Coordinates of C-alpha atoms in Angstrom, one line a residue:
M1 CA -26.7 24.9 -28.4
L2 CA -24.6 22.1 -30.0
S3 CA -24.9 23.7 -34.1
K4 CA -23.2 26.5 -32.2
I5 CA -19.6 24.8 -32.2
P6 CA -17.2 25.1 -34.2
K7 CA -15.9 21.2 -36.9
Q8 CA -12.4 21.7 -35.8
F9 CA -14.3 21.4 -31.6
Y10 CA -15.4 18.0 -33.4
F11 CA -11.9 17.2 -34.7
F12 CA -10.4 17.1 -31.4
L13 CA -12.8 15.5 -29.8
T14 CA -13.7 12.6 -31.7
A15 CA -9.7 12.1 -32.0
I16 CA -10.0 11.6 -28.4
F17 CA -12.6 9.6 -27.9
I18 CA -10.9 7.0 -31.1
L19 CA -7.5 7.6 -28.3
N20 CA -9.3 6.1 -25.8
V21 CA -10.7 4.0 -27.2
I22 CA -7.7 2.1 -29.2
Q23 CA -5.8 2.7 -25.5
S24 CA -9.2 0.5 -23.6
S25 CA -8.4 -2.2 -26.6
F26 CA -5.1 -2.5 -26.0
T27 CA -4.4 -1.6 -21.9
Q28 CA -5.4 -5.1 -19.8
L29 CA -7.6 -3.8 -16.8
I30 CA -6.4 -2.9 -13.9
F31 CA -7.0 -4.6 -10.3
D32 CA -9.7 -2.1 -9.5
E33 CA -11.4 -2.2 -12.4
A34 CA -12.1 -6.1 -13.0
Y35 CA -13.2 -5.5 -8.5
Y36 CA -16.0 -3.9 -10.9
W37 CA -16.4 -5.9 -13.3
Y38 CA -17.3 -8.5 -10.5
Y39 CA -19.9 -6.4 -9.5
S40 CA -21.3 -6.6 -13.1
Q41 CA -21.5 -9.9 -12.9
N42 CA -24.0 -9.6 -10.3
M43 CA -26.5 -6.5 -10.9
A44 CA -27.9 -4.9 -7.8
W45 CA -28.5 -1.6 -6.1
G46 CA -25.3 -1.6 -4.3
Y47 CA -22.0 -3.2 -3.6
F48 CA -20.2 -3.8 -0.5
D49 CA -17.8 -0.1 -1.2
H50 CA -19.8 1.5 -3.3
P51 CA -23.5 2.6 -5.1
P52 CA -23.8 0.8 -8.6
M53 CA -23.1 2.9 -10.9
V54 CA -19.9 2.3 -12.2
A55 CA -21.5 -1.9 -12.5
F56 CA -24.1 -0.2 -14.5
L57 CA -21.1 0.9 -17.3
V58 CA -19.5 -1.8 -16.7
K59 CA -22.6 -3.3 -17.7
I60 CA -23.9 -2.1 -21.0
S61 CA -20.1 -2.1 -21.9
S62 CA -20.2 -5.8 -21.9
F63 CA -23.6 -5.7 -24.4
F64 CA -21.3 -3.3 -26.8
F65 CA -17.8 -5.8 -26.6
N66 CA -15.8 -8.5 -24.6
G67 CA -12.7 -8.2 -23.5
E68 CA -11.3 -5.0 -22.0
L69 CA -12.5 -2.6 -24.3
G70 CA -15.8 -5.1 -22.5
V71 CA -15.7 -3.0 -19.8
R72 CA -14.6 0.6 -20.9
F73 CA -16.2 1.6 -23.3
M74 CA -19.2 3.3 -21.5
S75 CA -16.1 5.7 -19.9
C76 CA -15.0 6.9 -23.6
V77 CA -18.2 7.7 -24.0
L78 CA -19.1 9.8 -20.9
S79 CA -15.7 11.4 -21.6
T80 CA -16.6 12.0 -24.5
I81 CA -19.8 14.6 -23.8
N82 CA -18.7 15.3 -21.3
I83 CA -15.9 17.5 -22.7
V84 CA -18.8 19.2 -24.3
L85 CA -20.7 19.1 -21.3
L86 CA -18.2 22.1 -19.9
W87 CA -17.5 23.6 -22.9
L88 CA -21.2 24.6 -23.0
M89 CA -20.3 25.7 -19.4
I90 CA -18.5 28.5 -21.2
D91 CA -19.9 31.3 -22.1
N92 CA -17.4 34.2 -23.6
P93 CA -18.1 34.4 -27.0
K94 CA -14.3 34.4 -27.5
K95 CA -13.7 30.5 -27.0
N96 CA -14.1 29.5 -30.5
D97 CA -11.3 30.9 -30.6
Y98 CA -9.4 29.0 -28.8
I99 CA -10.7 25.8 -29.4
K100 CA -6.6 24.0 -29.3
H101 CA -6.1 26.3 -26.1
F102 CA -9.6 24.5 -24.5
F103 CA -9.0 20.7 -25.0
V104 CA -4.4 21.4 -23.8
L105 CA -6.3 22.4 -20.9
I106 CA -8.5 19.4 -21.0
F107 CA -6.2 17.0 -22.2
S108 CA -3.3 18.0 -19.6
M109 CA -5.2 17.1 -16.2
T110 CA -3.4 13.8 -15.1
L111 CA -6.7 11.9 -13.4
L112 CA -9.1 13.6 -15.9
N113 CA -7.5 12.2 -18.6
A114 CA -6.8 9.0 -16.9
Y115 CA -11.2 8.9 -16.3
G116 CA -11.2 9.5 -20.1
F117 CA -11.2 5.1 -20.9
F118 CA -9.9 3.8 -17.1
T119 CA -13.8 2.4 -15.9
L120 CA -14.2 3.6 -12.2
P121 CA -16.8 5.3 -9.5
D122 CA -15.0 8.9 -10.6
T123 CA -15.4 8.1 -13.9
P124 CA -19.6 8.7 -13.8
L125 CA -18.9 11.0 -10.7
L126 CA -16.8 13.7 -13.5
F127 CA -19.4 13.4 -15.5
F128 CA -22.9 14.0 -13.3
T129 CA -20.8 16.7 -12.0
S130 CA -20.5 17.9 -15.4
C131 CA -24.5 16.7 -16.2
F132 CA -25.9 18.6 -12.3
L133 CA -24.0 21.6 -12.8
L134 CA -24.7 22.2 -16.5
T135 CA -28.3 22.0 -15.9
Y136 CA -28.1 24.1 -12.2
K137 CA -26.2 26.8 -15.2
Y138 CA -30.5 26.8 -17.0
F139 CA -32.0 26.2 -13.8
I140 CA -30.5 29.5 -11.5
K141 CA -31.8 31.4 -15.0
N142 CA -35.4 29.6 -15.6
Q143 CA -37.0 27.3 -13.0
T144 CA -38.8 25.3 -14.8
L145 CA -40.6 22.4 -14.0
A146 CA -38.6 20.3 -16.3
L147 CA -35.6 21.3 -14.9
S148 CA -36.4 20.7 -11.4
V149 CA -36.8 17.0 -12.3
L150 CA -34.0 17.0 -14.9
L151 CA -31.6 19.1 -12.0
G152 CA -32.8 16.2 -9.2
I153 CA -32.4 12.7 -11.3
F154 CA -29.0 14.1 -12.0
M155 CA -28.3 14.4 -7.8
A156 CA -29.8 10.9 -7.6
A157 CA -27.3 9.9 -10.6
L158 CA -24.8 11.3 -8.9
M159 CA -25.5 9.3 -5.3
Y160 CA -25.6 6.8 -7.8
S161 CA -22.0 7.2 -8.7
K162 CA -19.7 7.8 -5.2
Y163 CA -21.1 9.1 -2.3
H164 CA -18.2 11.7 -2.1
A165 CA -20.9 13.3 -4.5
V166 CA -23.0 14.4 -1.0
L167 CA -19.8 17.3 -1.2
V168 CA -21.0 18.6 -4.9
I169 CA -24.9 18.7 -4.0
F170 CA -24.5 20.3 -0.4
F171 CA -21.1 23.4 -1.0
V172 CA -23.3 24.1 -4.3
L173 CA -26.1 24.3 -2.2
L174 CA -24.1 25.9 0.9
S175 CA -23.4 28.9 -2.4
N176 CA -27.4 30.0 -3.1
L177 CA -28.6 29.3 0.9
K178 CA -31.7 30.9 -1.4
L179 CA -32.4 27.8 -2.7
I180 CA -33.6 26.7 0.9
R181 CA -37.8 28.2 0.4
N182 CA -37.7 28.2 -3.1
K183 CA -40.0 24.8 -3.8
Y184 CA -38.8 24.2 -7.6
A185 CA -34.6 23.1 -5.4
W186 CA -37.5 21.2 -3.1
L187 CA -39.1 19.7 -6.0
S188 CA -35.8 18.2 -6.9
V189 CA -34.7 17.1 -3.8
V190 CA -37.6 14.9 -3.8
V191 CA -37.1 13.4 -7.0
A192 CA -33.5 13.0 -6.0
L193 CA -34.9 10.7 -3.0
I194 CA -37.6 9.2 -4.9
C195 CA -34.5 8.2 -7.7
Y196 CA -32.2 7.3 -4.5
A197 CA -34.9 5.1 -2.9
P198 CA -34.1 1.3 -4.2
H199 CA -30.4 2.3 -2.7
F200 CA -31.6 3.1 0.6
Y201 CA -33.7 0.1 0.8
W202 CA -30.7 -2.1 -0.5
L203 CA -29.0 -0.4 2.4
F204 CA -31.7 -0.9 4.5
E205 CA -31.6 -4.7 3.4
N206 CA -28.1 -4.9 4.3
D207 CA -27.2 -3.6 7.5
L208 CA -25.1 -0.2 5.8
V209 CA -23.1 -2.5 5.1
S210 CA -21.3 0.2 3.2
I211 CA -21.8 3.7 5.6
K212 CA -20.2 1.8 8.0
Y213 CA -17.1 0.2 5.7
H214 CA -16.2 3.9 5.1
L215 CA -17.3 5.8 8.0
Y216 CA -16.0 3.0 10.9
E217 CA -14.0 0.0 9.0
R218 CA -12.1 1.5 6.4
P219 CA -8.2 1.1 6.6
N220 CA -6.2 4.1 9.3
G221 CA -3.5 4.2 11.0
A222 CA -0.9 6.8 12.5
Y223 CA -1.2 10.1 11.4
S224 CA 1.9 11.0 9.5
F225 CA 2.2 14.9 8.9
E226 CA 4.8 13.5 5.9
K227 CA 2.4 10.8 4.0
Y228 CA -1.3 12.3 5.0
T229 CA -0.9 16.5 4.6
L230 CA 2.1 16.9 3.3
G231 CA 0.6 13.9 0.7
F232 CA -2.4 15.8 0.2
F233 CA -1.3 19.1 -0.7
V234 CA 1.3 17.1 -3.8
N235 CA -2.4 15.4 -5.0
L236 CA -3.9 19.0 -5.5
V237 CA -0.3 19.5 -7.2
A238 CA -0.3 16.0 -9.1
V239 CA -3.8 16.6 -10.1
F240 CA -2.9 19.2 -12.7
G241 CA 1.2 18.7 -13.6
L242 CA 2.8 21.3 -14.3
T243 CA 0.0 24.0 -14.6
F244 CA -1.2 23.9 -11.6
P245 CA 0.0 26.9 -10.4
F246 CA -1.6 28.9 -13.3
I247 CA -4.3 26.9 -12.5
Y248 CA -4.9 27.9 -9.1
K249 CA -4.2 31.8 -9.2
A250 CA -7.6 32.1 -11.7
L251 CA -9.3 29.9 -8.9
F252 CA -8.2 33.0 -6.1
K253 CA -9.0 35.3 -9.0
T254 CA -12.0 34.8 -10.3
K255 CA -15.0 36.8 -8.4
S256 CA -17.8 35.9 -7.6
N257 CA -20.2 38.2 -9.5
N258 CA -22.6 35.6 -10.5
L259 CA -24.8 32.6 -9.1
F260 CA -22.6 29.8 -11.5
N261 CA -19.0 31.3 -10.6
K262 CA -19.9 31.5 -7.2
A263 CA -21.6 27.6 -6.9
L264 CA -18.3 26.7 -8.8
I265 CA -15.4 28.0 -6.4
Y266 CA -17.6 27.5 -3.1
L267 CA -17.5 24.1 -4.2
T268 CA -13.4 23.9 -5.5
Y269 CA -12.7 24.6 -2.0
G270 CA -15.4 23.5 -0.7
V271 CA -13.7 20.0 -1.3
I272 CA -10.0 21.2 -0.8
L273 CA -11.2 22.1 3.2
F274 CA -12.9 19.1 3.4
F275 CA -10.6 17.2 2.4
F276 CA -7.8 19.5 4.0
V277 CA -9.5 18.6 7.2
S278 CA -9.4 14.8 6.5
S279 CA -5.7 14.5 6.1
F280 CA -5.3 15.3 9.3
N281 CA -6.9 12.0 9.6
R282 CA -6.8 9.7 6.6
R283 CA -4.7 9.6 3.9
V284 CA -6.7 11.5 1.1
Q285 CA -6.3 8.9 -2.0
T286 CA -5.7 11.4 -4.6
Q287 CA -8.6 10.7 -7.1
W288 CA -11.2 11.5 -4.0
I289 CA -10.1 15.3 -4.9
I290 CA -10.7 14.7 -8.3
I291 CA -14.3 16.2 -8.5
I292 CA -12.2 20.2 -8.7
C293 CA -11.3 19.4 -12.1
I294 CA -14.9 20.1 -13.3
P295 CA -15.5 23.9 -12.0
L296 CA -11.0 24.3 -12.4
V297 CA -11.7 23.6 -16.1
V298 CA -14.5 26.0 -16.8
I299 CA -12.8 28.5 -14.0
A300 CA -9.1 28.3 -15.2
F301 CA -10.4 28.2 -19.3
N302 CA -12.1 32.0 -18.4
Y303 CA -9.3 33.2 -16.4
M304 CA -7.2 32.3 -20.4
L305 CA -10.3 34.1 -21.9
H306 CA -9.8 37.5 -19.9
N307 CA -5.1 37.0 -19.3
K308 CA -2.6 36.6 -22.4
Q309 CA -0.3 35.3 -19.7
A310 CA -2.2 32.7 -18.4
L311 CA -3.5 32.0 -21.9
T312 CA 0.4 31.5 -23.3
W313 CA 1.4 29.4 -20.3
I314 CA -0.8 26.9 -19.5
F315 CA -0.7 26.3 -23.3
R316 CA 2.7 25.9 -23.1
L317 CA 2.7 24.3 -19.8
G318 CA -0.3 21.5 -21.6
I319 CA 2.0 20.6 -24.0
I320 CA 4.4 19.3 -21.6
N321 CA 2.0 18.3 -20.1
T322 CA 0.5 16.2 -23.1
V323 CA 3.1 14.7 -24.0
I324 CA 4.2 13.1 -20.7
I325 CA 0.9 11.9 -20.5
L326 CA 0.9 10.2 -24.2
Y327 CA 3.8 8.4 -23.0
L328 CA 2.5 7.5 -20.0
R329 CA -0.5 5.9 -21.6
V330 CA 2.0 3.4 -24.0
G331 CA 3.9 2.6 -21.4
L332 CA 0.5 1.8 -19.8
A333 CA 0.1 -0.8 -22.8
Y334 CA 3.6 -1.6 -23.6
Q335 CA 5.6 -2.3 -20.4
P336 CA 8.7 -2.2 -21.7
L337 CA 8.3 1.7 -22.2
L338 CA 9.1 2.3 -18.9
F339 CA 11.7 0.6 -18.6
T340 CA 12.0 -1.8 -15.1
F341 CA 8.4 -0.1 -13.6
Y342 CA 5.3 -2.5 -14.1
Y343 CA 2.1 -1.2 -12.8
E344 CA -1.3 -2.8 -12.7
T345 CA -2.3 -2.7 -15.6
H346 CA 1.5 -5.2 -16.8
G347 CA 1.2 -8.7 -16.6
N348 CA -2.3 -9.1 -15.2
K349 CA -3.4 -11.8 -18.4
E350 CA -0.1 -13.8 -18.2
W351 CA -0.2 -14.9 -14.6
A352 CA -4.1 -15.7 -14.1
T353 CA -3.0 -17.8 -18.0
A354 CA -0.4 -19.7 -15.6
I355 CA -2.3 -20.7 -12.9
K356 CA -5.0 -21.7 -15.4
D357 CA -2.9 -23.9 -17.1
E358 CA -2.3 -25.3 -13.6
V359 CA -5.2 -26.0 -12.2
G360 CA -7.4 -26.5 -15.0
N361 CA -11.0 -26.0 -14.1
R362 CA -10.9 -25.5 -10.8
P363 CA -12.1 -22.9 -8.5
V364 CA -9.1 -20.6 -7.4
V365 CA -9.4 -19.8 -3.7
F366 CA -7.3 -16.4 -3.3
E367 CA -6.3 -15.6 0.6
N368 CA -7.1 -11.7 1.0
S369 CA -7.7 -10.6 -2.0
Y370 CA -10.1 -9.5 -3.7
R371 CA -8.0 -7.3 -6.5
N372 CA -6.9 -11.1 -7.9
A373 CA -9.8 -13.2 -7.1
P374 CA -11.9 -10.8 -10.1
M375 CA -9.1 -9.9 -12.4
Y376 CA -8.4 -14.0 -12.6
S377 CA -11.8 -14.8 -13.3
F378 CA -11.5 -12.0 -15.6
Y379 CA -8.7 -13.6 -17.5
T380 CA -9.8 -17.0 -17.3
N381 CA -13.3 -16.5 -19.2
G382 CA -15.8 -16.1 -15.6
T383 CA -13.5 -19.1 -13.3
P384 CA -15.8 -19.2 -10.0
T385 CA -13.5 -17.7 -7.9
F386 CA -13.6 -16.2 -4.1
S387 CA -11.2 -13.7 -1.6
L388 CA -11.4 -16.0 1.2
N389 CA -11.1 -12.6 4.0
N390 CA -9.4 -13.6 7.7
F391 CA -8.3 -11.2 10.1
M392 CA -5.5 -9.6 9.3
Y393 CA -7.3 -8.1 6.1
R394 CA -10.7 -6.4 5.9
K395 CA -14.8 -6.8 4.5
N396 CA -15.4 -6.0 0.6
Q397 CA -18.2 -7.6 -2.1
Y398 CA -17.1 -11.7 -1.3
S399 CA -18.2 -11.1 2.5
I400 CA -21.6 -10.1 1.5
D401 CA -22.6 -12.3 -2.3
N402 CA -22.8 -15.8 -2.9
S403 CA -20.0 -15.8 -4.4
E404 CA -18.8 -19.2 -1.5
E405 CA -21.5 -21.0 -2.4
K406 CA -20.1 -21.6 -5.6
I407 CA -17.3 -23.2 -4.2
R408 CA -18.8 -24.8 -1.2
N409 CA -17.7 -28.4 -1.7
K410 CA -15.8 -27.9 -4.2
D411 CA -12.1 -29.1 -5.3
V412 CA -10.1 -26.2 -5.1
A413 CA -6.9 -24.7 -6.0
Y414 CA -5.7 -22.2 -3.0
V415 CA -3.4 -19.5 -3.3
S416 CA -2.2 -17.8 -0.4
K417 CA 0.7 -15.9 0.3
Y418 CA 0.9 -18.2 4.5
S419 CA 0.5 -21.3 2.8
K420 CA 3.8 -22.5 3.9
D421 CA 3.2 -26.6 2.1
N422 CA 2.6 -25.1 -1.4
T423 CA 1.7 -27.7 -4.3
F424 CA 2.5 -24.8 -7.8
T425 CA 4.1 -21.1 -7.4
Y426 CA 3.6 -18.3 -9.9
T427 CA 6.8 -15.5 -10.1
R428 CA 5.6 -12.6 -11.8
E429 CA 7.8 -10.5 -13.4
D430 CA 7.4 -7.6 -11.3
G431 CA 8.6 -9.8 -8.5
G432 CA 5.3 -11.2 -6.8
I433 CA 4.9 -14.2 -6.3
Y434 CA 1.7 -16.3 -6.4
K435 CA 1.8 -19.7 -3.7
G436 CA -0.7 -22.5 -3.9
K437 CA -2.0 -25.6 -2.8
Y438 CA -5.0 -28.2 -4.0
I439 CA -8.1 -28.1 -1.3
P440 CA -10.5 -30.8 -2.0
N441 CA -13.6 -30.5 -1.0
F442 CA -13.3 -26.8 0.4
Q443 CA -15.2 -25.8 3.7
S444 CA -15.6 -22.0 4.4
Y445 CA -18.3 -20.5 7.0
R446 CA -16.8 -17.2 6.4
K447 CA -20.4 -15.5 7.5
L448 CA -20.6 -17.0 10.8
E449 CA -21.4 -13.8 12.4
C450 CA -20.5 -13.3 16.3
I451 CA -22.6 -10.9 17.7
L452 CA -21.3 -9.1 21.6
K453 CA -22.9 -5.5 23.1
D454 CA -21.3 -3.2 22.0
N455 CA -20.4 -1.1 24.8
A456 CA -16.3 -0.6 25.6
L457 CA -15.2 -3.8 28.3
L458 CA -12.0 -3.8 30.5
L459 CA -9.0 -5.6 29.1
N460 CA -7.9 -8.8 31.6
S461 CA -10.9 -8.1 33.3
D462 CA -12.8 -12.0 34.0
E463 CA -15.8 -11.1 33.4
N464 CA -18.3 -13.2 31.4
I465 CA -19.1 -12.2 28.2
E466 CA -22.6 -12.9 26.8
L467 CA -21.7 -14.0 22.7
K468 CA -24.7 -14.6 20.7
I469 CA -23.3 -16.9 16.7
Y470 CA -25.5 -16.2 13.9
N471 CA -25.7 -18.9 11.5
P472 CA -26.7 -17.8 8.2
Y473 CA -26.1 -20.8 6.6
K474 CA -28.6 -24.0 5.6
E475 CA -27.1 -26.0 7.0
T476 CA -25.7 -27.2 10.7
I477 CA -22.2 -26.7 11.5
D478 CA -20.7 -28.7 13.9
L479 CA -18.9 -27.0 17.0
T480 CA -15.8 -29.6 16.2
K481 CA -15.6 -27.8 12.7
L482 CA -14.7 -24.6 14.7
K483 CA -12.5 -23.1 16.3
F484 CA -12.8 -19.7 18.3
A485 CA -10.2 -17.1 19.4
V486 CA -10.5 -12.8 20.4
T487 CA -8.2 -11.0 17.9
Y488 CA -6.4 -7.7 19.7
M489 CA -6.2 -4.8 18.2
D490 CA -4.5 -1.4 18.1
D491 CA -6.2 1.9 18.1
Y492 CA -6.0 2.2 13.9
K493 CA -7.7 -1.5 14.5
I494 CA -4.4 -3.4 13.4
P495 CA -4.4 -6.8 14.4
K496 CA -1.9 -6.9 17.5
E497 CA -1.9 -10.8 18.9
T498 CA -4.5 -13.8 18.1
L499 CA -5.8 -15.1 21.2
A500 CA -7.5 -19.1 21.3
F501 CA -10.4 -19.7 24.0
V502 CA -13.0 -22.4 23.6
P503 CA -16.2 -20.7 24.2
E504 CA -19.1 -21.7 26.5
P505 CA -22.8 -22.7 24.9
T506 CA -26.1 -21.6 27.4
D507 CA -27.1 -25.1 27.0
P508 CA -24.3 -27.7 28.2
K509 CA -26.4 -30.5 24.7
T510 CA -25.0 -27.6 23.0
T511 CA -22.7 -29.6 20.2
A512 CA -23.5 -27.0 16.7
L513 CA -24.6 -24.2 15.1
T514 CA -28.7 -24.3 13.8
Q515 CA -28.8 -23.5 10.4
K516 CA -30.7 -19.7 10.1
D517 CA -30.7 -19.9 13.9
T518 CA -28.7 -18.2 17.0
T519 CA -26.4 -19.7 19.0
H520 CA -25.7 -18.1 22.8
F521 CA -22.1 -18.8 24.2
N522 CA -20.5 -17.1 27.4
F523 CA -16.8 -16.6 27.7
K524 CA -13.5 -14.6 29.3
L525 CA -11.3 -11.9 27.3
P526 CA -7.9 -14.2 27.3
K527 CA -5.3 -13.1 29.0
T528 CA -2.6 -10.1 26.9
N529 CA 0.0 -8.6 27.3
K530 CA 0.1 -6.3 24.4
E531 CA 0.1 -2.5 25.5
N532 CA -1.8 -0.1 23.0
I533 CA -4.8 -2.2 22.7
G534 CA -8.1 -0.7 21.6
Y535 CA -10.2 -2.7 20.8
F536 CA -11.6 -7.0 20.0
R537 CA -12.6 -8.3 18.0
V538 CA -14.3 -13.0 18.1
V539 CA -12.6 -14.6 15.5
I540 CA -13.7 -17.8 14.0
S541 CA -11.4 -20.9 12.3
E542 CA -13.2 -23.5 10.5
N543 CA -11.5 -26.5 9.3
N544 CA -7.4 -25.1 10.3
L545 CA -8.4 -22.1 7.5
L546 CA -6.9 -19.1 8.9
Y547 CA -9.4 -17.0 11.2
G548 CA -12.3 -14.6 9.9
L549 CA -14.1 -11.6 10.2
N550 CA -16.6 -12.4 11.9
G551 CA -17.2 -9.9 15.2
K552 CA -17.0 -6.3 15.0
P553 CA -14.4 -4.7 16.3
I554 CA -15.9 -4.0 20.3
P555 CA -13.6 -0.9 22.3
I556 CA -11.4 -1.7 25.2
K557 CA -11.2 0.8 28.3

């Protein structure tokens, strides 16, 4: 099969691989990549925000290289193989005469291009979507035990990449409901579930933290047509750049004349429809719809081979896209090319080095920044860091791992935009300011858990509320070190007001939170004059730090 691919194809393929390796080496990390690098420092079957595949890729890359390429090398490899898989999905015998058109089509797709070297959860998602679809293509024609097992493995790999992968599996199944009665299809499901069992167990052990975050706790806001729904349509254009009219025309013109084409069409329309509906509830990020690039490469190229006008215009517009993308890619590594525009890849090594020169080998605590904490650690050779998340932010991987233990009882540098008594500051070239101070013998207890019944409560009532506080630490915590408050939030869980209260222990002799135990209290909701209150949560401040995220949001009637 691979031997039939012309040498010209391998020439273009090698050129793209080398370009991506060079780009990876000379472009600083973006914040999400640093966060996933942080994942890889403590390998697990799951993480707060995502399944573990992205961390696994970073870990493999680190075996071969250091620095940025040690984060991105496997992305370069997978994206290169992905191009081959896409080529193999196309059956038209004329395709060998239009190799350069195929590469222009792929390279001109903005995010498909970017994920050729960036290491993000969508990188393996794209790769395993192609693996899954190509295997399904052969499975349709010849249902064997080997293909069934392989299909199951790729379904599990998809789900290990990103939870959105369920859309790929669902819409392909929807395109061929006869699979419900197919024993080989069911075998694939069994294999996938067995392979995915370790992640299910991790979710169970961690109180379904990832599922709860994505379904209930992600930041959101009031609906805006411009930001949400119109923004969704802008994303549909941005994914393909100037070629978008012809890409979508190819989709409209393609008929589901066989099961594989039908799967591609269902997958594309299904993802678009799903996120269109989602856009009425939340802002749809561009990368969420990137899955459609895989079926649309196959659909668009097949259409190009049958339509000379589409072939000509996609090639011409794709060349323009390519030139723009190459210019921007150079700008990712060399900021002056972008004039006054600064992106995430600019200046990170510089600010991390500057703070390191100031604070020395002290661990650094970043308040409310799961982005800065891993970036600093990456560019300072693994300096211990911690993201201290408070009630104005959200939980993340630092909320559930052991990073807090590494900095407790240490003399730390504390970086916070809320701090007023700063010892040092650093101003980035893009205008961002880091403010810091030194804290000796740092103490935080962000994992203290405030437990209330989930039933809705009446605002400003005098009802006595039972509060349970679980102390997961190996030390007893004196109540005099703690302050308690209620944070009132609107319907979108945005904090509106935080009011202190003093809980009454059910046992009057209680003076501390016993280690690895639950302590019982009673309290009344503090009175508030704020309107449009939708939720509240109980929060704790330890040692005069800003209140944390200790309780779940509880609805207000």
